[in-house]
Amino acid sequence: MEALSCKRSKQTSSLPPSAQSIRCLGCQTLHSLSTATGDAARSTTQEFRLDISKKKTEAKDLCRSLRRKLPFNTTTPPPQNTPCASLRGEPRPGRRALVCGVSYKKQKHELKGSALDVSKMSALLLDNFRFPQESVLVLAEEDGHPPPTRENIEEGLRWLVRGIRPGDSLVFYFSGHGKRQREEVAGDEIDGFDETICPVDFEENGMIVDNFINRAIVRPLVPGVTLHAIIDSCHSGTILDLPYVCDARGEWEDNSPPSGAYKGTKGGKAICFSACEDFQLAADTTLFSSDKEMTGAMTITFINAIKESQERNEKISYKGIMDAMRHSIKQAGKSGGIFAGIRRRFHRRILQVLTLSFMKILDCFPQFSCGFLVIDFQDPLLSSTEKFNTSTHFSL
C-alpha cells in the first residue's frame, strides 16, 4: 500500500489505492488527492520498489561471485569441468578414469612436473573426450584431492574396475617416480626385474609392483571393456605386465613370462602407453612449454599429439601417437647416448638380456653403481593384452 506524508505534522499515512481524500492522523487536516498528487506518490513508491529490487539483484550477484572464489565442499556443487569422483563412491557406468600425480613434496625425490601433468591430463579427458566430471578420480598432493598414498592408489585401482560392464572405457594415468626390483616370482619377467610405481609414502609403506597392477586392473576386464593406461615414470615399459609389446616399426613382440603365467584379461582389452622402456629413465622438462612450465616429457607429447590432430579435424591412430611422441622427444634432444645405435640394431629382448647380464656382473661387484645400466634416452613403448593393428584410430 502506498503512503503520503503530511507537510504540517510530518506524519505519514497509508494511501488506499482508490482514495480521493485522506485525513492526517496527526493534525486531523483533510487532504484532497488530485490525480497528479496520487500519480506522483505512486510514481515515487514504484521508484523506491525498483531501487530495492536492484539492490537485491546486486547482492545476489555478489554472493555468487564470492562462492566461485571459495573452495567448494560436499554441500556445494563443484566448478564446471572439475574432476569430483569420490574414492569411496560407486563409479558410474561408461567412461571413468583414475588420474594420479605424485610430487613428493618436501622430499629429496620431489618432482616439479607432476602437478601440471595431472591438470593437463584431467583437462584432456574432460574437455576433449567428454569424460563426466563425476567419473574422474584424481589423487594428488594439490587442490584438496585425496593424497596419492599407497593405500589410496591401490583403492583407486579397485575403484576403477568396480562393477564394470560391456561398453565401459577405463583410463589409468600415473605421473611420478618408477623403479625396478628383483622379480617377486621366479620366471615372471624376461629380464628378471619387476617394475614399480612409487606412491608419495613409498619409503615408509613400499612401492606398488607390476604384478599387483596386473591383478587389480587387467585380469578383471570382461568382454567389451577397454582399459587404457598412460604411465609417465621411469622404467615403465611393461608396468602392466601385458603379454605383447610393439616396437618402433609397429611390429608386436611376445612379452609373456618365461614361467608361462597368465597375464591377460577375462575377455576385455588392456593397452598401455609407457614413457620409456623398462631399462630407461623418463624426463621432466620445460622444453615443450612456451611458458617454461615443468611437465613430464611423455605426458605433454602424448597430449600434444592428440590435440594437434583434433585441431586439424583429423583422427589419430595408436601408431600416429607413438610416432609423434618419439619425434617430439627426439627433436627436443632427448635421444642419443652410447646405446642409441645398439638399440637400432638389436632386438628388444637382446637388450633385456644385456641388461640382465650387467646385473649379474653387479652381483659379483656390488661396489659399482647400477647407474651405467640406464640407457640415456627415452623411448616411449606401447603394450597390449592382444595384438592389434596400430593404424586403428585412437579413442577413449
CSV table of C-alpha atoms in Angstrom, one decimal:
chain,number,residue,atom,x,y,z
A,1,MET,CA,0.0,0.0,0.0
A,2,GLU,CA,1.3,3.5,-0.9
A,3,ALA,CA,1.8,6.3,1.7
A,4,LEU,CA,1.6,10.1,1.8
A,5,SER,CA,3.4,12.4,4.2
A,6,CYS,CA,1.6,15.5,5.7
A,7,LYS,CA,3.6,18.7,5.3
A,8,ARG,CA,2.1,20.2,8.5
A,9,SER,CA,2.5,17.3,11.0
A,10,LYS,CA,5.2,15.4,9.1
A,11,GLN,CA,3.3,12.2,9.8
A,12,THR,CA,3.0,9.5,7.1
A,13,SER,CA,-0.4,8.0,6.4
A,14,SER,CA,-1.3,5.0,4.3
A,15,LEU,CA,-2.9,5.8,1.0
A,16,PRO,CA,-5.6,3.5,-0.2
A,17,PRO,CA,-5.5,2.8,-4.0
A,18,SER,CA,-8.9,4.4,-4.8
A,19,ALA,CA,-9.0,7.2,-2.2
A,20,GLN,CA,-10.0,10.7,-3.3
A,21,SER,CA,-9.0,12.3,0.1
A,22,ILE,CA,-7.2,11.4,3.3
A,23,ARG,CA,-7.3,12.8,6.9
A,24,CYS,CA,-4.0,13.2,8.7
A,25,LEU,CA,-4.0,11.3,11.9
A,26,GLY,CA,-1.6,13.9,13.5
A,27,CYS,CA,-3.3,17.3,12.7
A,28,GLN,CA,-6.7,16.0,11.5
A,29,THR,CA,-6.4,18.0,8.3
A,30,LEU,CA,-8.4,16.6,5.4
A,31,HIS,CA,-6.2,16.4,2.3
A,32,SER,CA,-7.9,16.0,-1.1
A,33,LEU,CA,-5.9,13.9,-3.5
A,34,SER,CA,-5.6,15.2,-7.0
A,35,THR,CA,-4.8,12.8,-9.8
A,36,ALA,CA,-1.4,14.4,-10.2
A,37,THR,CA,-0.6,14.1,-6.5
A,38,GLY,CA,-1.7,10.5,-6.4
A,39,ASP,CA,0.3,9.7,-9.5
A,40,ALA,CA,3.3,11.4,-8.1
A,41,ALA,CA,3.0,9.4,-4.9
A,42,ARG,CA,2.6,6.2,-6.7
A,43,SER,CA,5.5,7.0,-9.0
A,44,THR,CA,7.7,7.7,-6.1
A,45,THR,CA,6.7,4.4,-4.5
A,46,GLN,CA,7.4,2.5,-7.7
A,47,GLU,CA,10.8,4.0,-8.0
A,48,PHE,CA,11.6,3.0,-4.4
A,49,ARG,CA,10.5,-0.6,-5.1
A,50,LEU,CA,12.6,-0.7,-8.3
A,51,ASP,CA,15.6,0.6,-6.3
A,52,ILE,CA,15.1,-2.2,-3.6
A,53,SER,CA,14.8,-4.8,-6.4
A,54,LYS,CA,18.1,-3.6,-8.0
A,55,LYS,CA,19.9,-3.8,-4.6
A,56,LYS,CA,18.7,-7.3,-4.1
A,57,THR,CA,19.9,-8.4,-7.5
A,58,GLU,CA,23.3,-6.8,-6.9
A,59,ALA,CA,23.6,-8.6,-3.5
A,60,LYS,CA,22.8,-11.9,-5.1
A,61,ASP,CA,25.4,-11.4,-7.8
A,62,LEU,CA,28.0,-10.5,-5.2
A,63,CYS,CA,27.2,-13.7,-3.3
A,64,ARG,CA,27.5,-15.8,-6.4
A,65,SER,CA,30.9,-14.2,-7.2
A,66,LEU,CA,32.2,-14.9,-3.7
A,67,ARG,CA,31.1,-18.6,-3.9
A,68,ARG,CA,33.1,-19.1,-7.1
A,69,LYS,CA,36.2,-17.9,-5.4
A,70,LEU,CA,35.8,-20.1,-2.3
A,71,PRO,CA,36.9,-23.8,-2.4
A,72,PHE,CA,33.8,-26.0,-2.9
A,73,ASN,CA,32.9,-28.6,-0.3
A,74,THR,CA,30.5,-31.6,-0.2
A,75,THR,CA,27.5,-29.3,0.2
A,76,THR,CA,28.0,-27.2,-2.9
A,77,PRO,CA,28.4,-28.3,-6.5
A,78,PRO,CA,31.9,-28.3,-7.9
A,79,PRO,CA,33.0,-25.9,-10.6
A,80,GLN,CA,32.3,-27.0,-14.1
A,81,ASN,CA,34.7,-29.5,-15.7
A,82,THR,CA,36.5,-30.2,-12.4
A,83,PRO,CA,37.1,-33.9,-11.5
A,84,CYS,CA,35.0,-34.8,-8.5
A,85,ALA,CA,34.7,-38.6,-8.2
A,86,SER,CA,34.9,-40.0,-4.7
A,87,LEU,CA,37.4,-42.6,-3.7
A,88,ARG,CA,34.8,-44.4,-1.6
A,89,GLY,CA,31.9,-43.7,-4.0
A,90,GLU,CA,30.3,-46.0,-6.5
A,91,PRO,CA,31.6,-45.4,-10.0
A,92,ARG,CA,29.2,-44.7,-12.8
A,93,PRO,CA,29.0,-47.0,-15.9
A,94,GLY,CA,30.5,-45.8,-19.1
A,95,ARG,CA,33.7,-43.7,-19.1
A,96,ARG,CA,35.8,-43.4,-15.9
A,97,ALA,CA,39.4,-42.5,-15.1
A,98,LEU,CA,41.9,-42.7,-12.2
A,99,VAL,CA,44.4,-39.9,-12.5
A,100,CYS,CA,47.4,-40.0,-10.1
A,101,GLY,CA,50.1,-37.4,-9.8
A,102,VAL,CA,52.9,-37.6,-7.1
A,103,SER,CA,55.1,-34.6,-6.5
A,104,TYR,CA,56.9,-35.9,-3.3
A,105,LYS,CA,56.7,-32.5,-1.8
A,106,LYS,CA,59.4,-31.7,0.8
A,107,GLN,CA,61.2,-35.0,-0.1
A,108,LYS,CA,64.6,-35.5,-1.7
A,109,HIS,CA,62.7,-37.1,-4.6
A,110,GLU,CA,60.5,-34.1,-5.3
A,111,LEU,CA,59.1,-33.7,-8.9
A,112,LYS,CA,58.2,-30.3,-10.3
A,113,GLY,CA,56.1,-31.5,-13.2
A,114,SER,CA,53.6,-34.0,-11.8
A,115,ALA,CA,51.0,-31.4,-10.6
A,116,LEU,CA,50.8,-29.8,-14.0
A,117,ASP,CA,50.7,-33.3,-15.6
A,118,VAL,CA,47.6,-34.1,-13.6
A,119,SER,CA,45.9,-30.8,-14.5
A,120,LYS,CA,46.6,-31.2,-18.3
A,121,MET,CA,45.6,-34.9,-18.4
A,122,SER,CA,42.3,-34.2,-16.5
A,123,ALA,CA,41.5,-31.4,-18.9
A,124,LEU,CA,42.2,-33.7,-21.9
A,125,LEU,CA,39.8,-36.3,-20.5
A,126,LEU,CA,37.1,-33.8,-19.5
A,127,ASP,CA,37.2,-31.4,-22.5
A,128,ASN,CA,38.5,-33.5,-25.4
A,129,PHE,CA,37.0,-36.9,-24.6
A,130,ARG,CA,33.9,-35.8,-22.7
A,131,PHE,CA,34.5,-37.9,-19.5
A,132,PRO,CA,31.9,-36.9,-16.9
A,133,GLN,CA,33.5,-35.0,-14.0
A,134,GLU,CA,31.8,-37.4,-11.6
A,135,SER,CA,33.7,-40.2,-13.2
A,136,VAL,CA,37.3,-38.8,-13.0
A,137,LEU,CA,39.0,-39.6,-9.7
A,138,VAL,CA,42.2,-37.6,-9.0
A,139,LEU,CA,44.8,-38.5,-6.4
A,140,ALA,CA,47.3,-35.7,-6.0
A,141,GLU,CA,49.1,-33.5,-3.4
A,142,GLU,CA,47.4,-30.4,-4.7
A,143,ASP,CA,44.0,-28.7,-4.8
A,144,GLY,CA,42.4,-30.7,-1.9
A,145,HIS,CA,42.5,-34.1,-3.7
A,146,PRO,CA,43.0,-37.3,-1.7
A,147,PRO,CA,46.8,-37.9,-1.4
A,148,PRO,CA,48.4,-40.4,-3.7
A,149,THR,CA,49.4,-42.8,-0.8
A,150,ARG,CA,49.9,-46.5,-1.5
A,151,GLU,CA,46.6,-47.3,0.2
A,152,ASN,CA,44.7,-44.7,-1.8
A,153,ILE,CA,46.3,-45.7,-5.2
A,154,GLU,CA,45.5,-49.3,-4.6
A,155,GLU,CA,42.0,-48.5,-3.6
A,156,GLY,CA,41.7,-46.2,-6.6
A,157,LEU,CA,42.7,-49.1,-8.9
A,158,ARG,CA,40.0,-51.3,-7.3
A,159,TRP,CA,37.5,-48.4,-7.8
A,160,LEU,CA,38.4,-48.2,-11.5
A,161,VAL,CA,37.2,-51.7,-12.2
A,162,ARG,CA,34.4,-51.9,-9.7
A,163,GLY,CA,31.1,-53.0,-11.3
A,164,ILE,CA,32.5,-52.8,-14.9
A,165,ARG,CA,30.2,-53.9,-17.7
A,166,PRO,CA,30.5,-54.3,-21.5
A,167,GLY,CA,31.0,-50.9,-23.2
A,168,ASP,CA,32.9,-49.3,-20.3
A,169,SER,CA,36.0,-47.3,-21.2
A,170,LEU,CA,38.6,-47.1,-18.4
A,171,VAL,CA,41.7,-44.9,-18.1
A,172,PHE,CA,44.6,-45.2,-15.6
A,173,TYR,CA,47.1,-42.3,-15.6
A,174,PHE,CA,50.2,-42.1,-13.4
A,175,SER,CA,52.8,-39.4,-13.2
A,176,GLY,CA,55.6,-39.9,-10.7
A,177,HIS,CA,58.7,-42.0,-9.9
A,178,GLY,CA,59.1,-45.5,-11.1
A,179,LYS,CA,61.7,-48.1,-10.0
A,180,ARG,CA,62.8,-51.7,-10.6
A,181,GLN,CA,63.4,-54.5,-8.2
A,182,ARG,CA,64.3,-58.2,-8.4
A,183,GLU,CA,61.2,-60.2,-9.5
A,184,GLU,CA,58.9,-61.4,-6.7
A,185,VAL,CA,58.2,-64.7,-8.6
A,186,ALA,CA,60.9,-66.6,-10.4
A,187,GLY,CA,60.4,-66.7,-14.2
A,188,ASP,CA,57.8,-63.9,-14.0
A,189,GLU,CA,59.9,-61.4,-16.0
A,190,ILE,CA,62.0,-61.8,-19.1
A,191,ASP,CA,64.7,-59.6,-17.7
A,192,GLY,CA,64.4,-60.8,-14.1
A,193,PHE,CA,63.0,-57.5,-12.8
A,194,ASP,CA,59.6,-56.3,-11.7
A,195,GLU,CA,58.7,-52.7,-12.5
A,196,THR,CA,57.1,-50.5,-9.8
A,197,ILE,CA,55.4,-47.1,-9.3
A,198,CYS,CA,56.2,-45.0,-6.2
A,199,PRO,CA,53.4,-43.6,-4.1
A,200,VAL,CA,54.1,-40.5,-2.0
A,201,ASP,CA,54.7,-42.7,1.0
A,202,PHE,CA,56.7,-45.4,-0.8
A,203,GLU,CA,59.7,-45.0,1.6
A,204,GLU,CA,57.5,-45.9,4.6
A,205,ASN,CA,54.9,-48.2,3.0
A,206,GLY,CA,56.6,-49.6,-0.1
A,207,MET,CA,56.1,-49.4,-3.8
A,208,ILE,CA,53.3,-50.8,-6.0
A,209,VAL,CA,54.6,-53.7,-8.1
A,210,ASP,CA,53.5,-54.5,-11.7
A,211,ASN,CA,52.2,-57.9,-10.5
A,212,PHE,CA,49.6,-56.1,-8.3
A,213,ILE,CA,48.6,-53.7,-11.0
A,214,ASN,CA,48.0,-56.5,-13.4
A,215,ARG,CA,45.9,-58.4,-10.9
A,216,ALA,CA,44.0,-55.3,-10.0
A,217,ILE,CA,43.0,-53.7,-13.3
A,218,VAL,CA,44.0,-56.1,-16.1
A,219,ARG,CA,42.8,-59.5,-15.0
A,220,PRO,CA,39.2,-58.4,-14.1
A,221,LEU,CA,38.5,-56.9,-17.6
A,222,VAL,CA,35.4,-58.6,-19.1
A,223,PRO,CA,34.4,-58.7,-22.8
A,224,GLY,CA,33.5,-55.3,-24.1
A,225,VAL,CA,35.6,-53.4,-21.6
A,226,THR,CA,38.7,-51.5,-22.7
A,227,LEU,CA,41.4,-50.1,-20.4
A,228,HIS,CA,44.0,-47.5,-21.5
A,229,ALA,CA,46.9,-46.9,-19.1
A,230,ILE,CA,49.2,-43.9,-19.6
A,231,ILE,CA,52.2,-44.2,-17.3
A,232,ASP,CA,54.8,-41.4,-17.2
A,233,SER,CA,57.5,-42.7,-14.9
A,234,CYS,CA,61.0,-44.3,-15.2
A,235,HIS,CA,61.2,-48.0,-16.0
A,236,SER,CA,57.6,-48.0,-17.0
A,237,GLY,CA,57.8,-50.1,-20.2
A,238,THR,CA,56.0,-53.2,-19.0
A,239,ILE,CA,54.4,-51.8,-15.8
A,240,LEU,CA,51.1,-53.5,-16.5
A,241,ASP,CA,52.9,-56.8,-17.4
A,242,LEU,CA,51.0,-57.1,-20.7
A,243,PRO,CA,51.9,-60.1,-22.9
A,244,TYR,CA,52.7,-58.1,-26.1
A,245,VAL,CA,54.9,-55.0,-26.8
A,246,CYS,CA,55.0,-53.0,-30.0
A,247,ASP,CA,58.4,-51.9,-31.4
A,248,ALA,CA,59.0,-48.7,-33.4
A,249,ARG,CA,58.1,-50.4,-36.7
A,250,GLY,CA,54.7,-51.3,-35.4
A,251,GLU,CA,55.5,-55.0,-35.0
A,252,TRP,CA,54.4,-56.9,-32.0
A,253,GLU,CA,56.8,-58.9,-29.8
A,254,ASP,CA,56.0,-61.6,-27.3
A,255,ASN,CA,56.5,-60.4,-23.7
A,256,SER,CA,54.9,-63.4,-21.9
A,257,PRO,CA,56.6,-64.5,-18.7
A,258,PRO,CA,59.0,-67.4,-19.2
A,259,SER,CA,57.1,-69.2,-16.4
A,260,GLY,CA,54.0,-69.3,-18.6
A,261,ALA,CA,51.9,-67.4,-16.0
A,262,TYR,CA,48.8,-65.8,-17.5
A,263,LYS,CA,48.8,-62.0,-17.6
A,264,GLY,CA,45.7,-61.4,-19.7
A,265,THR,CA,42.1,-60.5,-19.1
A,266,LYS,CA,38.7,-62.2,-18.8
A,267,GLY,CA,38.0,-61.2,-22.3
A,268,GLY,CA,38.5,-57.4,-22.2
A,269,LYS,CA,41.3,-55.4,-23.6
A,270,ALA,CA,44.2,-53.5,-22.0
A,271,ILE,CA,46.5,-51.1,-23.8
A,272,CYS,CA,49.4,-49.2,-22.1
A,273,PHE,CA,51.3,-46.2,-23.3
A,274,SER,CA,54.6,-46.1,-21.3
A,275,ALA,CA,57.1,-43.2,-21.0
A,276,CYS,CA,60.1,-45.4,-21.7
A,277,GLU,CA,61.5,-48.9,-21.8
A,278,ASP,CA,62.0,-50.9,-18.7
A,279,PHE,CA,65.7,-50.1,-18.6
A,280,GLN,CA,65.3,-46.4,-19.3
A,281,LEU,CA,64.6,-43.1,-17.4
A,282,ALA,CA,61.7,-40.7,-18.1
A,283,ALA,CA,62.3,-37.0,-18.1
A,284,ASP,CA,60.6,-33.9,-16.6
A,285,THR,CA,61.3,-30.9,-18.9
A,286,THR,CA,60.4,-27.4,-19.8
A,287,LEU,CA,61.3,-27.8,-23.5
A,288,PHE,CA,57.8,-28.4,-24.6
A,289,SER,CA,56.3,-25.3,-22.9
A,290,SER,CA,56.4,-21.8,-24.2
A,291,ASP,CA,55.9,-20.6,-20.6
A,292,LYS,CA,58.8,-22.8,-19.4
A,293,GLU,CA,56.5,-24.9,-17.3
A,294,MET,CA,57.8,-28.2,-16.0
A,295,THR,CA,55.9,-31.2,-17.3
A,296,GLY,CA,56.6,-34.9,-18.0
A,297,ALA,CA,58.0,-35.3,-21.5
A,298,MET,CA,55.8,-38.3,-22.2
A,299,THR,CA,52.6,-36.6,-20.9
A,300,ILE,CA,53.0,-33.4,-22.8
A,301,THR,CA,53.9,-35.0,-26.1
A,302,PHE,CA,51.0,-37.5,-25.7
A,303,ILE,CA,48.6,-34.7,-25.1
A,304,ASN,CA,50.0,-32.5,-27.9
A,305,ALA,CA,49.8,-35.3,-30.5
A,306,ILE,CA,46.1,-35.8,-29.8
A,307,LYS,CA,45.2,-32.1,-29.6
A,308,GLU,CA,47.1,-31.2,-32.8
A,309,SER,CA,45.2,-33.9,-34.7
A,310,GLN,CA,41.9,-32.7,-33.3
A,311,GLU,CA,42.7,-29.1,-34.3
A,312,ARG,CA,43.2,-30.4,-37.8
A,313,ASN,CA,39.9,-32.2,-37.6
A,314,GLU,CA,41.8,-35.5,-38.2
A,315,LYS,CA,41.7,-38.8,-36.4
A,316,ILE,CA,44.9,-40.1,-35.0
A,317,SER,CA,46.0,-43.7,-34.7
A,318,TYR,CA,47.9,-45.5,-32.0
A,319,LYS,CA,50.9,-45.6,-34.3
A,320,GLY,CA,50.4,-41.9,-35.0
A,321,ILE,CA,50.6,-41.0,-31.3
A,322,MET,CA,53.7,-43.1,-30.8
A,323,ASP,CA,55.4,-41.7,-33.8
A,324,ALA,CA,54.6,-38.1,-32.7
A,325,MET,CA,55.8,-38.7,-29.2
A,326,ARG,CA,59.1,-40.2,-30.4
A,327,HIS,CA,59.6,-37.5,-32.9
A,328,SER,CA,59.0,-34.7,-30.4
A,329,ILE,CA,61.3,-36.2,-27.8
A,330,LYS,CA,64.0,-36.8,-30.3
A,331,GLN,CA,63.7,-33.2,-31.6
A,332,ALA,CA,63.9,-31.9,-28.1
A,333,GLY,CA,67.3,-33.6,-27.8
A,334,LYS,CA,66.3,-36.5,-25.5
A,335,SER,CA,67.5,-39.2,-27.8
A,336,GLY,CA,71.1,-40.4,-28.3
A,337,GLY,CA,73.8,-41.7,-25.9
A,338,ILE,CA,76.2,-44.6,-26.2
A,339,PHE,CA,73.4,-47.2,-26.5
A,340,ALA,CA,71.4,-45.4,-29.2
A,341,GLY,CA,73.0,-47.3,-32.1
A,342,ILE,CA,72.8,-50.6,-30.3
A,343,ARG,CA,69.0,-50.4,-29.8
A,344,ARG,CA,68.5,-49.7,-33.5
A,345,ARG,CA,70.4,-52.8,-34.5
A,346,PHE,CA,69.4,-55.3,-31.8
A,347,HIS,CA,66.1,-56.9,-30.9
A,348,ARG,CA,64.4,-55.6,-27.8
A,349,ARG,CA,64.9,-58.9,-26.0
A,350,ILE,CA,68.6,-58.9,-26.7
A,351,LEU,CA,68.8,-55.6,-24.8
A,352,GLN,CA,67.0,-57.1,-21.9
A,353,VAL,CA,69.4,-60.0,-21.8
A,354,LEU,CA,72.3,-57.5,-21.9
A,355,THR,CA,70.8,-55.6,-19.0
A,356,LEU,CA,70.3,-58.8,-17.0
A,357,SER,CA,73.9,-59.8,-17.7
A,358,PHE,CA,75.1,-56.4,-16.4
A,359,MET,CA,73.0,-57.0,-13.2
A,360,LYS,CA,74.7,-60.4,-12.7
A,361,ILE,CA,78.1,-58.6,-13.0
A,362,LEU,CA,76.9,-56.2,-10.3
A,363,ASP,CA,76.0,-59.1,-8.1
A,364,CYS,CA,79.7,-60.1,-8.2
A,365,PHE,CA,80.9,-56.5,-8.0
A,366,PRO,CA,78.4,-54.6,-5.7
A,367,GLN,CA,80.8,-51.7,-5.3
A,368,PHE,CA,79.8,-50.4,-8.7
A,369,SER,CA,76.7,-48.3,-9.2
A,370,CYS,CA,74.0,-49.6,-11.5
A,371,GLY,CA,73.6,-46.2,-12.9
A,372,PHE,CA,75.6,-47.0,-16.0
A,373,LEU,CA,72.9,-49.6,-16.9
A,374,VAL,CA,70.4,-46.9,-17.7
A,375,ILE,CA,70.3,-46.2,-21.4
A,376,ASP,CA,70.3,-42.4,-21.6
A,377,PHE,CA,67.5,-41.8,-24.0
A,378,GLN,CA,63.7,-42.0,-23.6
A,379,ASP,CA,61.8,-44.2,-26.0
A,380,PRO,CA,58.0,-44.5,-25.4
A,381,LEU,CA,56.6,-48.0,-25.5
A,382,LEU,CA,53.2,-49.4,-26.5
A,383,SER,CA,52.0,-52.7,-24.9
A,384,SER,CA,48.7,-54.7,-25.0
A,385,THR,CA,47.0,-57.9,-23.9
A,386,GLU,CA,46.5,-58.7,-27.6
A,387,LYS,CA,48.0,-57.9,-31.0
A,388,PHE,CA,46.1,-55.3,-33.0
A,389,ASN,CA,46.6,-53.1,-36.0
A,390,THR,CA,48.3,-49.9,-34.6
A,391,SER,CA,46.9,-47.9,-37.5
A,392,THR,CA,43.5,-48.2,-35.7
A,393,HIS,CA,42.1,-44.8,-34.8
A,394,PHE,CA,42.7,-44.0,-31.1
A,395,SER,CA,39.7,-43.2,-28.9
A,396,LEU,CA,38.8,-43.3,-25.3
